[in-house]
mmCIF file of C-alpha atoms and ligand atoms in Angstrom:
data_model
loop_
_atom_site.group_PDB
_atom_site.id
_atom_site.type_symbol
_atom_site.label_atom_id
_atom_site.label_comp_id
_atom_site.label_asym_id
_atom_site.label_seq_id
_atom_site.Cartn_x
_atom_site.Cartn_y
_atom_site.Cartn_z
ATOM 1 C CA UNK P 1 92.553 147.744 92.377
ATOM 2 C CA UNK P 2 95.856 146.481 93.637
ATOM 3 C CA UNK P 3 98.258 144.852 91.259
ATOM 4 C CA UNK P 4 100.744 142.370 92.539
ATOM 5 C CA UNK P 5 102.984 139.804 91.071
ATOM 6 C CA UNK P 6 104.501 136.924 92.781
ATOM 7 C CA UNK P 7 107.490 134.807 91.967
ATOM 8 C CA UNK P 8 107.359 131.454 93.670
ATOM 9 C CA UNK P 9 110.567 129.575 94.224
ATOM 10 C CA UNK P 10 110.249 125.992 95.391
ATOM 11 C CA UNK P 11 113.446 124.394 96.524
ATOM 12 C CA UNK P 12 113.220 121.088 98.205
ATOM 13 C CA UNK P 13 115.717 120.255 100.947
ATOM 14 C CA UNK P 14 116.773 123.853 101.331
ATOM 15 C CA UNK P 15 115.590 125.962 104.194
ATOM 16 C CA UNK P 16 113.981 129.152 102.991
ATOM 17 C CA UNK P 17 113.684 130.398 106.541
ATOM 18 C CA UNK P 18 117.390 130.552 107.061
ATOM 19 C CA UNK P 19 118.257 131.715 103.566
ATOM 20 C CA UNK P 20 115.962 134.687 103.211
ATOM 21 C CA UNK P 21 118.685 137.335 103.011
ATOM 22 C CA UNK P 22 120.769 135.430 100.497
ATOM 23 C CA UNK P 23 117.848 134.615 98.243
ATOM 24 C CA UNK P 24 116.534 138.167 98.292
ATOM 25 C CA UNK P 25 119.916 139.685 97.551
ATOM 26 C CA UNK P 26 120.612 137.179 94.834
ATOM 27 C CA UNK P 27 117.294 137.647 93.056
ATOM 28 C CA UNK P 28 117.623 141.426 93.121
ATOM 29 C CA UNK P 29 121.144 141.319 91.727
ATOM 30 C CA UNK P 30 120.352 138.669 89.163
ATOM 31 C CA UNK P 31 117.324 140.453 87.803
ATOM 32 C CA UNK P 32 118.994 143.880 88.125
ATOM 33 C CA UNK P 33 116.133 145.475 89.963
ATOM 34 C CA UNK P 34 117.944 146.569 93.046
ATOM 35 C CA UNK P 35 115.765 149.650 93.293
ATOM 36 C CA UNK P 36 112.565 147.575 93.560
ATOM 37 C CA UNK P 37 110.666 146.824 96.713
ATOM 38 C CA UNK P 38 110.409 143.070 97.268
ATOM 39 C CA UNK P 39 108.400 141.362 99.951
ATOM 40 C CA UNK P 40 109.586 137.953 100.965
ATOM 41 C CA UNK P 41 107.150 135.365 102.279
ATOM 42 C CA UNK P 42 108.851 132.198 103.324
ATOM 43 C CA UNK P 43 107.677 128.736 104.074
ATOM 44 C CA UNK P 44 109.659 125.619 104.794
ATOM 45 C CA UNK P 45 110.861 124.991 101.255
ATOM 46 C CA UNK P 46 109.033 127.641 99.326
ATOM 47 C CA UNK P 47 109.792 131.299 98.990
ATOM 48 C CA UNK P 48 107.391 133.794 97.533
ATOM 49 C CA UNK P 49 108.747 137.046 96.300
ATOM 50 C CA UNK P 50 106.059 139.684 95.961
ATOM 51 C CA UNK P 51 106.365 142.783 93.858
ATOM 52 C CA UNK P 52 103.664 145.274 94.655
ATOM 53 C CA UNK P 53 101.901 147.411 92.087
ATOM 54 C CA UNK P 54 103.699 145.888 89.139
ATOM 55 C CA UNK P 55 101.990 145.138 85.882
ATOM 56 C CA UNK P 56 102.226 142.104 83.689
ATOM 57 C CA UNK P 57 104.927 143.636 81.539
ATOM 58 C CA UNK P 58 107.196 144.030 84.546
ATOM 59 C CA UNK P 59 106.731 140.392 85.427
ATOM 60 C CA UNK P 60 107.323 139.194 81.891
ATOM 61 C CA UNK P 61 110.528 141.238 81.728
ATOM 62 C CA UNK P 62 111.573 139.926 85.103
ATOM 63 C CA UNK P 63 110.862 136.349 84.070
ATOM 64 C CA UNK P 64 112.971 136.853 80.928
ATOM 65 C CA UNK P 65 115.787 138.268 83.002
ATOM 66 C CA UNK P 66 115.593 135.459 85.498
ATOM 67 C CA UNK P 67 115.750 132.875 82.729
ATOM 68 C CA UNK P 68 114.665 129.847 84.763
ATOM 69 C CA UNK P 69 117.505 127.502 84.004
ATOM 70 C CA UNK P 70 120.353 129.949 84.515
ATOM 71 C CA UNK P 71 118.734 131.321 87.636
ATOM 72 C CA UNK P 72 118.176 127.821 88.937
ATOM 73 C CA UNK P 73 121.760 126.762 88.458
ATOM 74 C CA UNK P 74 123.158 129.898 90.028
ATOM 75 C CA UNK P 75 120.883 130.185 93.002
ATOM 76 C CA UNK P 76 121.684 126.632 93.985
ATOM 77 C CA UNK P 77 125.354 127.522 94.223
ATOM 78 C CA UNK P 78 124.504 130.509 96.357
ATOM 79 C CA UNK P 79 122.227 128.676 98.711
ATOM 80 C CA UNK P 80 123.393 125.129 98.927
ATOM 81 C CA UNK P 81 126.647 125.414 100.715
ATOM 82 C CA UNK P 82 127.610 123.724 103.882
ATOM 83 C CA UNK P 83 126.905 126.662 106.099
ATOM 84 C CA UNK P 84 123.454 127.462 104.883
ATOM 85 C CA UNK P 85 121.668 124.166 104.435
ATOM 86 C CA UNK P 86 119.914 122.743 107.407
ATOM 87 C CA UNK P 87 121.659 119.520 106.905
ATOM 88 C CA UNK P 88 125.167 118.280 106.749
ATOM 89 C CA UNK P 89 125.698 117.160 103.184
ATOM 90 C CA UNK P 90 129.146 115.709 103.752
ATOM 91 C CA UNK P 91 128.594 112.045 104.446
ATOM 92 C CA UNK P 92 132.066 111.511 105.828
ATOM 93 C CA UNK P 93 131.898 114.316 108.338
ATOM 94 C CA UNK P 94 132.470 113.326 111.886
ATOM 95 C CA UNK P 95 129.391 114.323 113.807
ATOM 96 C CA UNK P 96 131.510 115.255 116.811
ATOM 97 C CA UNK P 97 133.081 118.148 114.971
ATOM 98 C CA UNK P 98 131.905 121.650 115.545
ATOM 99 C CA UNK P 99 129.128 122.920 113.376
ATOM 100 C CA UNK P 100 129.080 126.415 112.000
ATOM 101 C CA UNK P 101 125.687 127.998 111.777
ATOM 102 C CA UNK P 102 125.261 131.119 109.605
ATOM 103 C CA UNK P 103 124.512 134.432 111.232
ATOM 104 C CA UNK P 104 120.885 134.510 110.173
ATOM 105 C CA UNK P 105 120.246 131.280 112.027
ATOM 106 C CA UNK P 106 122.556 131.909 114.940
ATOM 107 C CA UNK P 107 120.431 134.803 116.116
ATOM 108 C CA UNK P 108 117.543 132.434 116.578
ATOM 109 C CA UNK P 109 119.424 129.284 117.484
ATOM 110 C CA UNK P 110 122.198 130.503 119.741
ATOM 111 C CA UNK P 111 122.625 127.216 121.558
ATOM 112 C CA UNK P 112 123.511 125.453 118.325
ATOM 113 C CA UNK P 113 126.378 127.690 117.270
ATOM 114 C CA UNK P 114 129.582 125.694 117.297
ATOM 115 C CA UNK P 115 127.981 122.972 119.287
ATOM 116 C CA UNK P 116 128.974 119.348 118.701
ATOM 117 C CA UNK P 117 126.170 117.201 117.385
ATOM 118 C CA UNK P 118 125.800 115.169 120.590
ATOM 119 C CA UNK P 119 125.380 118.417 122.456
ATOM 120 C CA UNK P 120 122.727 119.526 119.972
ATOM 121 C CA UNK P 121 120.809 116.325 120.613
ATOM 122 C CA UNK P 122 121.038 116.942 124.331
ATOM 123 C CA UNK P 123 119.654 120.459 123.942
ATOM 124 C CA UNK P 124 116.752 119.197 121.873
ATOM 125 C CA UNK P 125 116.166 116.431 124.376
ATOM 126 C CA UNK P 126 115.846 119.060 127.077
ATOM 127 C CA UNK P 127 113.290 120.916 124.948
ATOM 128 C CA UNK P 128 111.293 117.708 124.489
ATOM 129 C CA UNK P 129 111.473 117.042 128.229
ATOM 130 C CA UNK P 130 110.136 120.492 128.944
ATOM 131 C CA UNK P 131 107.163 119.852 126.651
ATOM 132 C CA UNK P 132 106.395 116.622 128.463
ATOM 133 C CA UNK P 133 106.769 118.238 131.874
ATOM 134 C CA UNK P 134 104.292 120.897 130.781
ATOM 135 C CA UNK P 135 101.850 118.197 129.698
ATOM 136 C CA UNK P 136 102.211 116.594 133.099
ATOM 137 C CA UNK P 137 101.721 119.818 134.973
ATOM 138 C CA UNK P 138 98.620 120.767 133.035
ATOM 139 C CA UNK P 139 97.095 117.320 132.639
ATOM 140 C CA UNK P 140 95.309 115.439 135.360
ATOM 141 C CA UNK P 141 95.774 112.023 133.833
ATOM 142 C CA UNK P 142 99.530 111.605 133.644
ATOM 143 C CA UNK P 143 101.334 109.788 136.397
ATOM 144 C CA UNK P 144 104.396 111.978 136.875
ATOM 145 C CA UNK P 145 106.869 109.740 135.102
ATOM 146 C CA UNK P 146 106.960 111.545 131.776
ATOM 147 C CA UNK P 147 109.504 114.169 130.952
ATOM 148 C CA UNK P 148 112.099 112.348 133.037
ATOM 149 C CA UNK P 149 113.305 109.813 130.572
ATOM 150 C CA UNK P 150 112.897 111.298 127.128
ATOM 151 C CA UNK P 151 115.807 110.398 124.909
ATOM 152 C CA UNK P 152 116.320 112.053 121.571
ATOM 153 C CA UNK P 153 116.200 109.563 118.746
ATOM 154 C CA UNK P 154 119.412 110.279 116.899
ATOM 155 C CA UNK P 155 119.982 108.622 113.608
ATOM 156 C CA UNK P 156 123.048 109.271 111.550
ATOM 157 C CA UNK P 157 120.931 108.633 108.488
ATOM 158 C CA UNK P 158 119.116 111.881 109.204
ATOM 159 C CA UNK P 159 122.343 113.784 108.729
ATOM 160 C CA UNK P 160 123.180 112.382 105.368
ATOM 161 C CA UNK P 161 121.154 114.493 103.112
ATOM 162 C CA UNK P 162 122.531 114.643 99.593
ATOM 163 C CA UNK P 163 121.448 118.207 98.898
ATOM 164 C CA UNK P 164 122.976 118.275 95.419
ATOM 165 C CA UNK P 165 121.558 115.052 94.127
ATOM 166 C CA UNK P 166 117.921 116.015 93.964
ATOM 167 C CA UNK P 167 115.656 117.818 91.548
ATOM 168 C CA UNK P 168 115.337 120.687 93.920
ATOM 169 C CA UNK P 169 114.064 123.603 92.040
ATOM 170 C CA UNK P 170 110.791 124.620 90.535
ATOM 171 C CA UNK P 171 110.188 128.236 89.640
ATOM 172 C CA UNK P 172 106.720 129.617 89.205
ATOM 173 C CA UNK P 173 105.415 133.038 88.845
ATOM 174 C CA UNK P 174 101.975 134.350 89.503
ATOM 175 C CA UNK P 175 100.508 137.558 88.299
ATOM 176 C CA UNK P 176 97.706 138.640 90.567
ATOM 177 C CA UNK P 177 95.290 141.362 89.522
ATOM 178 C CA UNK P 178 93.714 142.093 92.852
ATOM 179 C CA UNK P 179 95.465 140.667 95.870
ATOM 180 C CA UNK P 180 92.655 141.597 98.234
ATOM 181 C CA UNK P 181 90.047 139.708 96.261
ATOM 182 C CA UNK P 182 89.136 136.350 97.819
ATOM 183 C CA UNK P 183 89.287 134.755 94.389
ATOM 184 C CA UNK P 184 92.024 136.784 92.794
ATOM 185 C CA UNK P 185 92.390 136.655 89.068
ATOM 186 C CA UNK P 186 95.609 134.773 89.111
ATOM 187 C CA UNK P 187 97.707 133.571 86.232
ATOM 188 C CA UNK P 188 100.238 130.941 87.005
ATOM 189 C CA UNK P 189 103.126 129.929 84.841
ATOM 190 C CA UNK P 190 105.877 127.408 85.286
ATOM 191 C CA UNK P 191 109.135 129.015 84.233
ATOM 192 C CA UNK P 192 111.633 126.431 85.310
ATOM 193 C CA UNK P 193 111.587 122.809 86.355
ATOM 194 C CA UNK P 194 108.852 120.222 86.167
ATOM 195 C CA UNK P 195 105.353 120.336 87.551
ATOM 196 C CA UNK P 196 106.339 117.707 90.054
ATOM 197 C CA UNK P 197 109.379 116.097 91.620
ATOM 198 C CA UNK P 198 109.895 112.464 92.477
ATOM 199 C CA UNK P 199 111.240 111.442 95.856
ATOM 200 C CA UNK P 200 112.152 108.031 97.236
ATOM 201 C CA UNK P 201 111.464 106.623 100.682
ATOM 202 C CA UNK P 202 112.655 103.105 101.399
ATOM 203 C CA UNK P 203 112.064 101.389 98.042
ATOM 204 C CA UNK P 204 108.962 103.441 97.238
ATOM 205 C CA UNK P 205 108.727 106.347 94.801
ATOM 206 C CA UNK P 206 106.512 109.344 95.417
ATOM 207 C CA UNK P 207 105.371 111.936 92.952
ATOM 208 C CA UNK P 208 104.996 115.321 94.594
ATOM 209 C CA UNK P 209 103.523 118.401 92.990
ATOM 210 C CA UNK P 210 104.372 121.940 93.938
ATOM 211 C CA UNK P 211 101.532 122.496 96.387
ATOM 212 C CA UNK P 212 101.923 119.162 98.180
ATOM 213 C CA UNK P 213 103.645 118.585 101.467
ATOM 214 C CA UNK P 214 106.472 116.093 101.629
ATOM 215 C CA UNK P 215 109.000 115.680 104.437
ATOM 216 C CA UNK P 216 112.123 117.652 103.566
ATOM 217 C CA UNK P 217 114.602 115.280 105.155
ATOM 218 C CA UNK P 218 113.824 112.044 103.345
ATOM 219 C CA UNK P 219 116.317 109.881 105.210
ATOM 220 C CA UNK P 220 115.018 111.294 108.465
ATOM 221 C CA UNK P 221 111.479 110.565 107.261
ATOM 222 C CA UNK P 222 112.376 106.878 106.946
ATOM 223 C CA UNK P 223 113.373 106.922 110.601
ATOM 224 C CA UNK P 224 110.248 108.845 111.590
ATOM 225 C CA UNK P 225 107.866 106.617 109.645
ATOM 226 C CA UNK P 226 109.472 103.411 110.917
ATOM 227 C CA UNK P 227 108.939 104.688 114.436
ATOM 228 C CA UNK P 228 105.325 105.634 113.645
ATOM 229 C CA UNK P 229 104.759 102.069 112.369
ATOM 230 C CA UNK P 230 106.219 100.696 115.629
ATOM 231 C CA UNK P 231 104.024 102.907 117.748
ATOM 232 C CA UNK P 232 100.884 101.972 115.795
ATOM 233 C CA UNK P 233 101.476 98.309 116.785
ATOM 234 C CA UNK P 234 99.874 97.316 113.513
ATOM 235 C CA UNK P 235 98.638 93.906 112.425
ATOM 236 C CA UNK P 236 96.629 92.637 109.462
ATOM 237 C CA UNK P 237 93.363 93.564 111.200
ATOM 238 C CA UNK P 238 94.289 97.177 111.861
ATOM 239 C CA UNK P 239 92.608 100.059 110.053
ATOM 240 C CA UNK P 240 94.827 103.122 109.840
ATOM 241 C CA UNK P 241 93.352 106.594 109.627
ATOM 242 C CA UNK P 242 96.131 108.750 108.227
ATOM 243 C CA UNK P 243 94.726 112.151 109.131
ATOM 244 C CA UNK P 244 96.339 115.136 107.429
ATOM 245 C CA UNK P 245 98.112 112.662 105.175
ATOM 246 C CA UNK P 246 99.802 115.042 102.700
ATOM 247 C CA UNK P 247 100.932 112.939 99.744
ATOM 248 C CA UNK P 248 99.974 109.764 101.569
ATOM 249 C CA UNK P 249 103.474 108.686 102.465
ATOM 250 C CA UNK P 250 102.840 107.230 105.906
ATOM 251 C CA UNK P 251 99.870 105.227 104.626
ATOM 252 C CA UNK P 252 101.898 103.956 101.718
ATOM 253 C CA UNK P 253 104.741 102.827 103.979
ATOM 254 C CA UNK P 254 102.363 101.096 106.371
ATOM 255 C CA UNK P 255 99.729 99.706 103.981
ATOM 256 C CA UNK P 256 101.278 96.278 103.361
ATOM 257 C CA UNK P 257 101.125 95.555 107.114
ATOM 258 C CA UNK P 258 97.489 96.497 107.763
ATOM 259 C CA UNK P 259 93.937 95.779 106.636
ATOM 260 C CA UNK P 260 93.196 99.208 105.246
ATOM 261 C CA UNK P 261 94.471 102.803 105.158
ATOM 262 C CA UNK P 262 92.164 105.791 104.863
ATOM 263 C CA UNK P 263 93.921 109.109 104.279
ATOM 264 C CA UNK P 264 92.371 112.543 104.721
ATOM 265 C CA UNK P 265 94.019 115.683 103.421
ATOM 266 C CA UNK P 266 92.967 119.256 102.806
ATOM 267 C CA UNK P 267 95.133 120.132 99.798
ATOM 268 C CA UNK P 268 93.644 118.887 96.535
ATOM 269 C CA UNK P 269 96.996 118.517 94.731
ATOM 270 C CA UNK P 270 98.372 116.436 97.609
ATOM 271 C CA UNK P 271 95.361 114.104 97.475
ATOM 272 C CA UNK P 272 95.792 113.682 93.731
ATOM 273 C CA UNK P 273 99.471 112.864 94.338
ATOM 274 C CA UNK P 274 98.483 110.449 97.112
ATOM 275 C CA UNK P 275 96.109 108.606 94.773
ATOM 276 C CA UNK P 276 98.834 108.237 92.161
ATOM 277 C CA UNK P 277 101.332 107.129 94.774
ATOM 278 C CA UNK P 278 99.112 104.500 96.360
ATOM 279 C CA UNK P 279 96.034 103.456 94.478
ATOM 280 C CA UNK P 280 95.254 100.700 96.971
ATOM 281 C CA UNK P 281 94.548 103.161 99.743
ATOM 282 C CA UNK P 282 91.496 105.375 100.076
ATOM 283 C CA UNK P 283 92.051 109.138 100.090
ATOM 284 C CA UNK P 284 89.565 111.840 100.894
ATOM 285 C CA UNK P 285 90.104 115.485 100.090
ATOM 286 C CA UNK P 286 88.607 117.359 103.019
ATOM 287 C CA UNK P 287 89.284 118.992 106.327
ATOM 288 C CA UNK P 288 89.672 116.184 108.854
ATOM 289 C CA UNK P 289 87.068 117.761 111.109
ATOM 290 C CA UNK P 290 84.504 117.734 108.274
ATOM 291 C CA UNK P 291 85.190 114.188 107.070
ATOM 292 C CA UNK P 292 85.825 112.252 110.270
ATOM 293 C CA UNK P 293 82.155 111.711 111.188
ATOM 294 C CA UNK P 294 81.312 110.077 107.851
ATOM 295 C CA UNK P 295 84.436 107.949 107.817
ATOM 296 C CA UNK P 296 83.777 106.585 111.273
ATOM 297 C CA UNK P 297 80.113 105.912 110.681
ATOM 298 C CA UNK P 298 81.238 103.653 107.813
ATOM 299 C CA UNK P 299 83.489 101.600 110.098
ATOM 300 C CA UNK P 300 82.576 98.766 112.418
ATOM 301 C CA UNK P 301 83.139 99.994 116.030
ATOM 302 C CA UNK P 302 84.618 96.625 116.935
ATOM 303 C CA UNK P 303 87.453 97.081 114.411
ATOM 304 C CA UNK P 304 90.902 98.044 115.660
ATOM 305 C CA UNK P 305 91.372 101.604 114.401
ATOM 306 C CA UNK P 306 94.593 103.538 114.931
ATOM 307 C CA UNK P 307 94.706 107.213 114.011
ATOM 308 C CA UNK P 308 97.906 108.911 112.919
ATOM 309 C CA UNK P 309 97.638 112.644 113.394
ATOM 310 C CA UNK P 310 99.996 115.137 111.843
ATOM 311 C CA UNK P 311 99.071 117.801 112.821
ATOM 312 C CA UNK P 312 96.575 116.989 115.548
ATOM 313 C CA UNK P 313 92.852 117.626 115.604
ATOM 314 C CA UNK P 314 90.440 117.770 118.483
ATOM 315 C CA UNK P 315 87.279 115.680 118.711
ATOM 316 C CA UNK P 316 88.535 112.120 118.454
ATOM 317 C CA UNK P 317 85.519 109.790 118.520
ATOM 318 C CA UNK P 318 85.296 107.465 121.451
ATOM 319 C CA UNK P 319 85.866 104.176 119.685
ATOM 320 C CA UNK P 320 89.371 105.227 118.670
ATOM 321 C CA UNK P 321 91.573 104.034 121.503
ATOM 322 C CA UNK P 322 94.994 104.541 120.016
ATOM 323 C CA UNK P 323 96.505 107.657 118.446
ATOM 324 C CA UNK P 324 100.015 108.243 117.198
ATOM 325 C CA UNK P 325 100.610 111.904 116.961
ATOM 326 C CA UNK P 326 103.548 113.558 115.159
ATOM 327 C CA UNK P 327 104.327 117.201 115.711
ATOM 328 C CA UNK P 328 107.117 119.350 114.317
ATOM 329 C CA UNK P 329 106.078 122.167 116.679
ATOM 330 C CA UNK P 330 105.363 120.364 119.949
ATOM 331 C CA UNK P 331 105.411 123.555 122.002
ATOM 332 C CA UNK P 332 102.572 124.967 119.914
ATOM 333 C CA UNK P 333 100.635 121.697 120.034
ATOM 334 C CA UNK P 334 100.518 121.774 123.826
ATOM 335 C CA UNK P 335 96.816 122.592 123.981
ATOM 336 C CA UNK P 336 96.042 119.546 121.884
ATOM 337 C CA UNK P 337 98.116 117.319 124.164
ATOM 338 C CA UNK P 338 96.180 118.652 127.107
ATOM 339 C CA UNK P 339 92.793 118.200 125.418
ATOM 340 C CA UNK P 340 93.615 114.598 124.632
ATOM 341 C CA UNK P 341 94.657 113.848 128.179
ATOM 342 C CA UNK P 342 91.981 115.769 130.102
ATOM 343 C CA UNK P 343 88.621 114.365 131.167
ATOM 344 C CA UNK P 344 87.055 114.887 127.734
ATOM 345 C CA UNK P 345 89.785 113.019 125.834
ATOM 346 C CA UNK P 346 90.746 110.671 128.644
ATOM 347 C CA UNK P 347 93.853 109.412 126.874
ATOM 348 C CA UNK P 348 97.114 108.544 128.569
ATOM 349 C CA UNK P 349 100.474 109.197 126.953
ATOM 350 C CA UNK P 350 102.203 105.847 126.658
ATOM 351 C CA UNK P 351 105.248 106.668 124.585
ATOM 352 C CA UNK P 352 107.254 109.738 123.631
ATOM 353 C CA UNK P 353 109.962 109.713 120.988
ATOM 354 C CA UNK P 354 111.641 112.855 119.689
ATOM 355 C CA UNK P 355 113.223 112.358 116.280
ATOM 356 C CA UNK P 356 115.952 114.651 115.037
ATOM 357 C CA UNK P 357 114.466 115.370 111.627
ATOM 358 C CA UNK P 358 116.171 118.740 111.357
ATOM 359 C CA UNK P 359 119.827 118.364 112.333
ATOM 360 C CA UNK P 360 121.753 121.542 113.187
ATOM 361 C CA UNK P 361 118.609 123.514 113.830
ATOM 362 C CA UNK P 362 116.553 124.015 116.937
ATOM 363 C CA UNK P 363 113.741 121.932 115.449
ATOM 364 C CA UNK P 364 112.782 118.332 116.067
ATOM 365 C CA UNK P 365 109.754 116.120 115.550
ATOM 366 C CA UNK P 366 107.983 114.726 118.588
ATOM 367 C CA UNK P 367 106.048 111.470 118.348
ATOM 368 C CA UNK P 368 103.557 110.749 121.095
ATOM 369 C CA UNK P 369 101.367 107.705 121.528
ATOM 370 C CA UNK P 370 98.040 108.254 123.269
ATOM 371 C CA UNK P 371 95.909 105.333 124.449
ATOM 372 C CA UNK P 372 92.679 105.009 126.379
ATOM 373 C CA UNK P 373 90.638 102.132 127.699
HETATM 374 C C1 SAM H 1 103.077 118.372 108.404
HETATM 375 S S1 SAM H 1 102.131 117.860 107.012
HETATM 376 C C2 SAM H 1 102.160 116.118 107.276
HETATM 377 C C3 SAM H 1 101.784 115.286 106.075
HETATM 378 C C4 SAM H 1 101.973 113.781 106.250
HETATM 379 N N1 SAM H 1 101.369 113.308 107.463
HETATM 380 C C5 SAM H 1 103.428 113.410 106.129
HETATM 381 O O1 SAM H 1 104.072 113.092 107.128
HETATM 382 O O2 SAM H 1 103.964 113.448 105.002
HETATM 383 C C6 SAM H 1 100.543 118.345 107.475
HETATM 384 C C7 SAM H 1 99.484 118.165 106.407
HETATM 385 O O3 SAM H 1 98.213 118.412 107.014
HETATM 386 C C8 SAM H 1 97.373 119.060 106.073
HETATM 387 N N2 SAM H 1 96.302 119.688 106.871
HETATM 388 C C9 SAM H 1 96.403 120.745 107.709
HETATM 389 N N3 SAM H 1 95.225 120.978 108.320
HETATM 390 C C10 SAM H 1 94.351 120.043 107.869
HETATM 391 C C11 SAM H 1 92.963 119.751 108.138
HETATM 392 N N4 SAM H 1 92.262 120.500 108.980
HETATM 393 N N5 SAM H 1 92.404 118.704 107.511
HETATM 394 C C12 SAM H 1 93.115 117.959 106.625
HETATM 395 N N6 SAM H 1 94.420 118.180 106.326
HETATM 396 C C13 SAM H 1 95.040 119.219 106.939
HETATM 397 C C14 SAM H 1 98.324 119.972 105.326
HETATM 398 O O4 SAM H 1 97.809 120.332 104.050
HETATM 399 C C15 SAM H 1 99.581 119.098 105.211
HETATM 400 O O5 SAM H 1 99.588 118.332 104.028
#
């Protein structure tokens, strides 16, 4: 039997990827267990610290030492400083000034070290162009014009992320009896913060629980979602399929403009959040690929259905003629682009808009509209 314990730190708006070293060092010092082996698993805004072969007593002692509130207050000061957040939290900062990127990031994002913001946009634009050129090269249905005129969608709003003004920390710990068991005996305890946080987009409030996805850059998300609405070309007769809908944000933003929104999402907690956030929309907790057949058989094929995909899925039924596809890893989604545009999918790309959702990093979100006759 393998014992393991897991401390889960959820910090919204803070990049765990680029703060790994700081968080690790801080936790070890704070809890005075510098001799302990810690494994660090990081996700966008969640860090999991694993302690192997430790019993419950160790975890309880550790939790006491960490003392949620004190830990929370201190770790924020360590992590949220101008050089380590992904975003520029100084609203007055001139975006032409040089940007300093911490060492841990600079190894991965060399081109963005001390690069003015306009230059960063240009670099990301080039990345987006390369993706589109690759689609053209590999797809038989594009006409050669894509990849030439992609402009990055800059929006100063995306830069203005008030990192301090948000309820950004939830601390959990798990004690797992057997990590290799498919259904591990897992105790979960909230040691700091609330079970959920509330975020605002436009004039809408969203309740988000720990396991649910929500865009990190909320101001950027307003830009992204507005652009998705534009690309969906919605009217009061449109039915929106919000596939992989997370907490249902896109559907909620768009629902007043359309006939109906149906959201599909894998994570149970996210679907429960989505239902609370928008009780007028329909949400299904399932893998898209398992639910799509049933959903479509319940719809009239003459209806105008637009699918929003984030991330994409193969196997789009033939009566869907219009897809708006958002990807935060366009290079990895290349195969899906190709599938949609080859003879089986038969879609054409009609619009490409990169949105700078992650200023001062190498990352961006690419929106593509696919249409077919
Ligand atoms: C990048 S998030 C986007 C969420 C939402 N569209 C938004 O913008 O807030 C991707 C979501 O897809 C969900 N997901 C991933 N694979 C899925 C699948 N096969 N079926 C349904 N949902 C899936 C994830 O749980 C996650 O909530």
